[in-house]
Short mmCIF file of C-alpha atoms in Angstrom, two decimals:
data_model
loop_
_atom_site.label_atom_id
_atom_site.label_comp_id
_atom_site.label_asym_id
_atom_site.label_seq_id
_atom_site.Cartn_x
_atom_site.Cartn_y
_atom_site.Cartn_z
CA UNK A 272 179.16 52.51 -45.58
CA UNK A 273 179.10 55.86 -47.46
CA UNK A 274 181.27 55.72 -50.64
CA UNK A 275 182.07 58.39 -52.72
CA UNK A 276 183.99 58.19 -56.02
CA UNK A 277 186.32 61.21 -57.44
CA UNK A 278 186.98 60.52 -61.20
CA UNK A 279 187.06 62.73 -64.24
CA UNK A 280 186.37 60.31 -66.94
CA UNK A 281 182.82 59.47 -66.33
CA UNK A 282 182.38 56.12 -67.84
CA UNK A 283 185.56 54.79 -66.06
CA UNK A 284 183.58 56.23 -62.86
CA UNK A 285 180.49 54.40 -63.74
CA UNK A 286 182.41 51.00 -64.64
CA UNK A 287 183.86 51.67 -60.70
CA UNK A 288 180.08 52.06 -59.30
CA UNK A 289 178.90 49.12 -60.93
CA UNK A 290 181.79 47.13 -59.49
CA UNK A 291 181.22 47.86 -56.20
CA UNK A 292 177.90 47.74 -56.68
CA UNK A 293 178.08 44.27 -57.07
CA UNK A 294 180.08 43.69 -54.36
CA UNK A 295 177.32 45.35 -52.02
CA UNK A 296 178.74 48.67 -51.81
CA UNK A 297 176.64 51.47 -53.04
CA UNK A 298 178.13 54.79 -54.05
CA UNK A 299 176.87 57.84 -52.77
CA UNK A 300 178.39 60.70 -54.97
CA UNK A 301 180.20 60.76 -57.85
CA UNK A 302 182.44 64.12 -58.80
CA UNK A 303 184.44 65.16 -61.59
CA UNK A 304 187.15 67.74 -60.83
CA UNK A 305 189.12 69.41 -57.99
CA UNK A 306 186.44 72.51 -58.11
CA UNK A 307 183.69 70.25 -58.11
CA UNK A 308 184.91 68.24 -54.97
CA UNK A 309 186.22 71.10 -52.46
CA UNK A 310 183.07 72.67 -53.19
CA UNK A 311 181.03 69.48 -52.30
CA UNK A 312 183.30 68.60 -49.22
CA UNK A 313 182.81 72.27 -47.63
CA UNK A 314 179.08 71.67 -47.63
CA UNK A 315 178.65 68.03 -47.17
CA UNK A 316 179.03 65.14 -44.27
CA UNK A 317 182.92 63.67 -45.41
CA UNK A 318 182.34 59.96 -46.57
CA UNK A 319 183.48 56.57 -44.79
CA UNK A 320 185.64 56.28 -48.00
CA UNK A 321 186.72 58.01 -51.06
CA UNK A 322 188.02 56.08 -54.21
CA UNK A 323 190.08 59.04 -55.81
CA UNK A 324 191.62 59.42 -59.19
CA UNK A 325 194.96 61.21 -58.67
CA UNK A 326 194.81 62.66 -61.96
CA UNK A 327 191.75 65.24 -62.63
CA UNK A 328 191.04 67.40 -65.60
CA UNK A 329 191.65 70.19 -63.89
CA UNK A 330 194.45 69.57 -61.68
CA UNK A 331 196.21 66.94 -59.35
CA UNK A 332 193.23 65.77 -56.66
CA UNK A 333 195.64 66.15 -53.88
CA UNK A 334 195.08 69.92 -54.47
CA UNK A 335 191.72 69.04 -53.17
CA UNK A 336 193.35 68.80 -49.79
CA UNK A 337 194.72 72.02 -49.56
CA UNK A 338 191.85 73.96 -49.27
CA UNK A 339 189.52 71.55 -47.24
CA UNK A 340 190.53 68.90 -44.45
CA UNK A 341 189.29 65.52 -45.65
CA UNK A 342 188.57 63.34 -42.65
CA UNK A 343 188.16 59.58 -45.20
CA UNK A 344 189.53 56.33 -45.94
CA UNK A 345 191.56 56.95 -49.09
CA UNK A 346 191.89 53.60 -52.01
CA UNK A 347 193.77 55.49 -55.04
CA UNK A 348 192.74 54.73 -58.29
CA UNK A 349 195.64 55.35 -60.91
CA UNK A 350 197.32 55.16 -64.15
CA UNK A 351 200.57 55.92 -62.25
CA UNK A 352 202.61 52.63 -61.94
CA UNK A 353 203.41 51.33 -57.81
CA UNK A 354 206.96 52.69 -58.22
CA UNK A 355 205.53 56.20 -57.47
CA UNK A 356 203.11 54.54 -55.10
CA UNK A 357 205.30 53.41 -53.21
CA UNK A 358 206.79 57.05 -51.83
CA UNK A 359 202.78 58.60 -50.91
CA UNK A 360 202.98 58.88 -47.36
CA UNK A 361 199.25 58.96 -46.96
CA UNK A 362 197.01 57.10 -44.84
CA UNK A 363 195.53 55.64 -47.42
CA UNK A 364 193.88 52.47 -47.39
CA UNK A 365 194.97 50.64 -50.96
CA UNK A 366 195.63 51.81 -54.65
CA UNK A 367 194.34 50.38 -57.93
CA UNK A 368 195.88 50.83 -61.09
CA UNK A 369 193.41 51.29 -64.14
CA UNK A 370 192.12 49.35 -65.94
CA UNK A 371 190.90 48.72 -62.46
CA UNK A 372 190.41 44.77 -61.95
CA UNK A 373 187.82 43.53 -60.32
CA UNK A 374 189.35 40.78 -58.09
CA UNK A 375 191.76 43.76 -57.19
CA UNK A 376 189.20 46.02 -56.25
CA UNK A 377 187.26 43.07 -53.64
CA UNK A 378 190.22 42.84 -51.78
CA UNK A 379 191.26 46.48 -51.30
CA UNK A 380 187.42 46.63 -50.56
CA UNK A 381 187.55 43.71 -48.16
CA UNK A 382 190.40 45.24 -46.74
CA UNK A 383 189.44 48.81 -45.39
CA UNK A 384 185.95 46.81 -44.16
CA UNK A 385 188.67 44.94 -41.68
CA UNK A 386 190.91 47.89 -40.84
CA UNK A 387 187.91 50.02 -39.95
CA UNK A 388 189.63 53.03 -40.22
CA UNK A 389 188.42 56.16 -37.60
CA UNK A 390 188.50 59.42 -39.00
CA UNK A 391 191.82 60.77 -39.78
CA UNK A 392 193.33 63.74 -41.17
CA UNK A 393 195.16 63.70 -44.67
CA UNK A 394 198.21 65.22 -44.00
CA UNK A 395 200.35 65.52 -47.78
CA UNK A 396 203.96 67.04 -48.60
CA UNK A 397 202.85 68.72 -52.37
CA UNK A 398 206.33 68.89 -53.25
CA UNK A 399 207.52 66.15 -53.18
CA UNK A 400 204.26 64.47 -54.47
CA UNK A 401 204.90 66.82 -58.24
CA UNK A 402 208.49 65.04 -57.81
CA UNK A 403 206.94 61.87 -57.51
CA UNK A 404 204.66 62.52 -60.73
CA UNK A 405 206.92 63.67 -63.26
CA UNK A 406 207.75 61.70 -65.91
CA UNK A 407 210.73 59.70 -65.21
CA UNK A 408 212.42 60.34 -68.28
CA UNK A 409 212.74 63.39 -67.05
CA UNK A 410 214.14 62.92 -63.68
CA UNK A 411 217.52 62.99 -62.46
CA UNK A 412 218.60 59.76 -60.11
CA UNK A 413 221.68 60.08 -58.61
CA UNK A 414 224.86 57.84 -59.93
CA UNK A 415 227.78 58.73 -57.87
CA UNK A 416 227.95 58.44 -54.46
CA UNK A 417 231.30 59.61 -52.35
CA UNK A 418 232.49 57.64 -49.17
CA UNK A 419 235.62 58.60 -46.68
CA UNK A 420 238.32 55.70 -47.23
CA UNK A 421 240.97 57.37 -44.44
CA UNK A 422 241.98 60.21 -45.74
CA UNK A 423 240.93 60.01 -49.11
CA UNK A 424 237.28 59.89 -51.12
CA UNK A 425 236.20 57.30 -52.80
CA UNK A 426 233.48 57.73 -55.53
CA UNK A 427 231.41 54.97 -56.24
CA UNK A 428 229.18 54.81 -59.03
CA UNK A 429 225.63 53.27 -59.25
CA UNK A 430 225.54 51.09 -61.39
CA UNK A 431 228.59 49.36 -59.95
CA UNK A 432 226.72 48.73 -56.43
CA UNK A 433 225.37 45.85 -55.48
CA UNK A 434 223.30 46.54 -52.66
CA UNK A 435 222.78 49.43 -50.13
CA UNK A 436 222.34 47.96 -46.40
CA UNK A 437 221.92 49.32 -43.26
CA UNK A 438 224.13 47.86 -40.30
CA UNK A 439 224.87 48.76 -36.45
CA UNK A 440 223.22 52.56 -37.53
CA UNK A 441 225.20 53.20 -40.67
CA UNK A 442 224.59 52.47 -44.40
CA UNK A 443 226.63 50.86 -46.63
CA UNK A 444 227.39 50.02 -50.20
CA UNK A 445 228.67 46.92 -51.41
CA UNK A 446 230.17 47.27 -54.79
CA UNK A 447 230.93 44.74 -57.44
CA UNK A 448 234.61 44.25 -56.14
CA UNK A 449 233.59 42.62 -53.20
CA UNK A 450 234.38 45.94 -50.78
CA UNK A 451 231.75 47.75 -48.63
CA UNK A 452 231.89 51.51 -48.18
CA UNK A 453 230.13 53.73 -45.53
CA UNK A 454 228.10 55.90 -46.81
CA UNK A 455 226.70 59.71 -44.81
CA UNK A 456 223.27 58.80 -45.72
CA UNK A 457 220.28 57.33 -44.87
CA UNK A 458 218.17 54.07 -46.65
CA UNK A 459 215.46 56.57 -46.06
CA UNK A 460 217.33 59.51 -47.60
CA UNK A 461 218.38 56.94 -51.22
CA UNK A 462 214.37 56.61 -51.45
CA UNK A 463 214.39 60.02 -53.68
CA UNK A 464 217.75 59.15 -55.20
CA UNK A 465 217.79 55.63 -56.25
CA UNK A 466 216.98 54.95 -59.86
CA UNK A 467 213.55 52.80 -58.95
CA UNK A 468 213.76 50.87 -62.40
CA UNK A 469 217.46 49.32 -61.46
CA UNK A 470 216.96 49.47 -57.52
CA UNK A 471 214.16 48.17 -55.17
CA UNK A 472 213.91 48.22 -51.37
CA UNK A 473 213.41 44.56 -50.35
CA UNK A 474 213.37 45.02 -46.51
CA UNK A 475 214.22 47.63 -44.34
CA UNK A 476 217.86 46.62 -44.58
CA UNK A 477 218.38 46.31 -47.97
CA UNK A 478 217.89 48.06 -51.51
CA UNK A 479 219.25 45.44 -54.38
CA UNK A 480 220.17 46.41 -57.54
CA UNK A 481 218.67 44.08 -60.39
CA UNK A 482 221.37 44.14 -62.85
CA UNK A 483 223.34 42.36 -60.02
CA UNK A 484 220.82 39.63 -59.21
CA UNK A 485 222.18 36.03 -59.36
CA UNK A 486 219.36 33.76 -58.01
CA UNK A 487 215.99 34.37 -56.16
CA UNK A 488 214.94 31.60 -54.02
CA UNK A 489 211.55 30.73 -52.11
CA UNK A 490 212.08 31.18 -48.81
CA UNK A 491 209.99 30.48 -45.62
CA UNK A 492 206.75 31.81 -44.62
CA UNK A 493 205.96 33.06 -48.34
CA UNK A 494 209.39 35.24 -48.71
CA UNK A 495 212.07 35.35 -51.29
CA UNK A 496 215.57 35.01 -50.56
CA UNK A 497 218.04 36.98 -53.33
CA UNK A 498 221.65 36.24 -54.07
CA UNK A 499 223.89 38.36 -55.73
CA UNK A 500 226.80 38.06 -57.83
CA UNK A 501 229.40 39.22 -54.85
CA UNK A 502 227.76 40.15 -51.74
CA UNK A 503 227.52 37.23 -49.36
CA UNK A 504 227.92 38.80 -45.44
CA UNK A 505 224.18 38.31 -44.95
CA UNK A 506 220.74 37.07 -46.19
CA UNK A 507 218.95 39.20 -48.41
CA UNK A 508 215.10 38.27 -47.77
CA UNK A 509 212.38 39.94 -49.22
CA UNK A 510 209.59 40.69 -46.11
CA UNK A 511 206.68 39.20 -47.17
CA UNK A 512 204.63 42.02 -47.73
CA UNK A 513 206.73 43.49 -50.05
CA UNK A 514 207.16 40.29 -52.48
CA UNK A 515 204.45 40.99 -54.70
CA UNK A 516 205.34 44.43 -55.77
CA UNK A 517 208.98 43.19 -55.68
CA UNK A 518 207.79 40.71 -57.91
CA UNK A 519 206.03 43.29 -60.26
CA UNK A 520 209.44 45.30 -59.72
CA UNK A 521 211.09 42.30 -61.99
CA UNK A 522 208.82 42.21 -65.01
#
């Protein structure tokens, strides 16, 4: 397997290869910056996989991709928390946040050895990846929403929904008074406008809002089942791949 780490702070690079180095993977390369690493991927044989820092010292490593086509495995390694994670649509393999732990690292590790990825091609939107990184303080979530009650429009505020579900093709909110609106928008469309601190996307259904969280229950096959103050016209489960960050989500 040829391994190839991208990471500007060179000790945290090192602590990496000796990790994987005891886990029987031996690094190849090791680079330090965006320059560094187009110029080595224009003249070298692409790796198997690439454990890249998304942070460099001289610019964002997806810029990387922009000027060369990476065909690799990708396993992020990060300072930025899973909430922004969770919107990269790459084909990446895994992400580690630093400090990176080791246990962590043997499973993402164990991981792309089973998926035996082919080569692929990295295909990034930049914009909305710069969205994605700036500092949430500074972002703007959206916290009205409008919905068409006859001939009249309602305006719903955030903080006073519930849950956002999806249902026979349309999505709804269901607000603390017990009343569900139709919303013209998408689960996939709130992804960018939901406040990811207050709301989380348990299932392809269902986005719950945490200030409105009455119980969490285990639930079969190693799911969670939530319950909220009002809503009650379905189960709320939490798939089962999604209840550890979901989990994280909480704390």
């Amino acid at each position: 397997m040829n391994v190839l780490i991208i990471e500007d702070e060179k000790p945290a690079a090192r602590r990496l290869s000796r990790l994987l180095a005891e886990l029987s993977v031996e690094v190849s390369v090791m680079l330090h910056s965006v320059r560094e690493s187009i110029e080595w991927f224009q003249n070298n044989e692409h790796p198997d996989l690439i454990f890249l820092d998304i942070q460099l010292s001289d610019g964002l490593s997806f810029e990387i991709f922009e000027n060369v086509e990476v065909h690799s495995a990708i396993i992020f390694t990060t300072a930025y928390d899973e909430y922004a994670l969770q919107a990269f649509k790459l084909n990446s393999i895994d992400y580690l946040l630093k400090p990176i732990d080791d246990e962590e690292l043997e499973t993402a590790v164990k991981k792309f050895k089973s998926l035996k990825p082919s080569a692929q091609k990295i295909s990034l939107d930049f914009e909305d990846i710069k969205k994605l990184l700036v500092n949430p303080l500074e972002r703007e979530y959206k916290k009205r929403f409008t919905a068409r009650v006859g001939q009249h429009l309602k305006i719903i505020n955030a903080d006073e929904v519930e849950c956002f579900y999806s249902e026979n093709k349309g999505t709804y909110a269901a607000t603390l008074d017990g009343r569900n609106y139709l919303l013209e928008t998408t689960l996939e469309n709130l992804e960018n406008e939901l406040e990811p601190k207050i709301f989380f996307r348990v299932s392809r259904k269902f986005y719950v809002n945490i200030n409105h969280i009455k119980d969490i229950v285990s639930y079969t096959n190693s799911r969670l089942q939530i319950k909220l103050n009002r809503f009650s016209e379905q189960e709320i489960i939490v798939s089962r791949e999604r209840v550890r960050d979901f989990k994280l989500w909480l704390e």
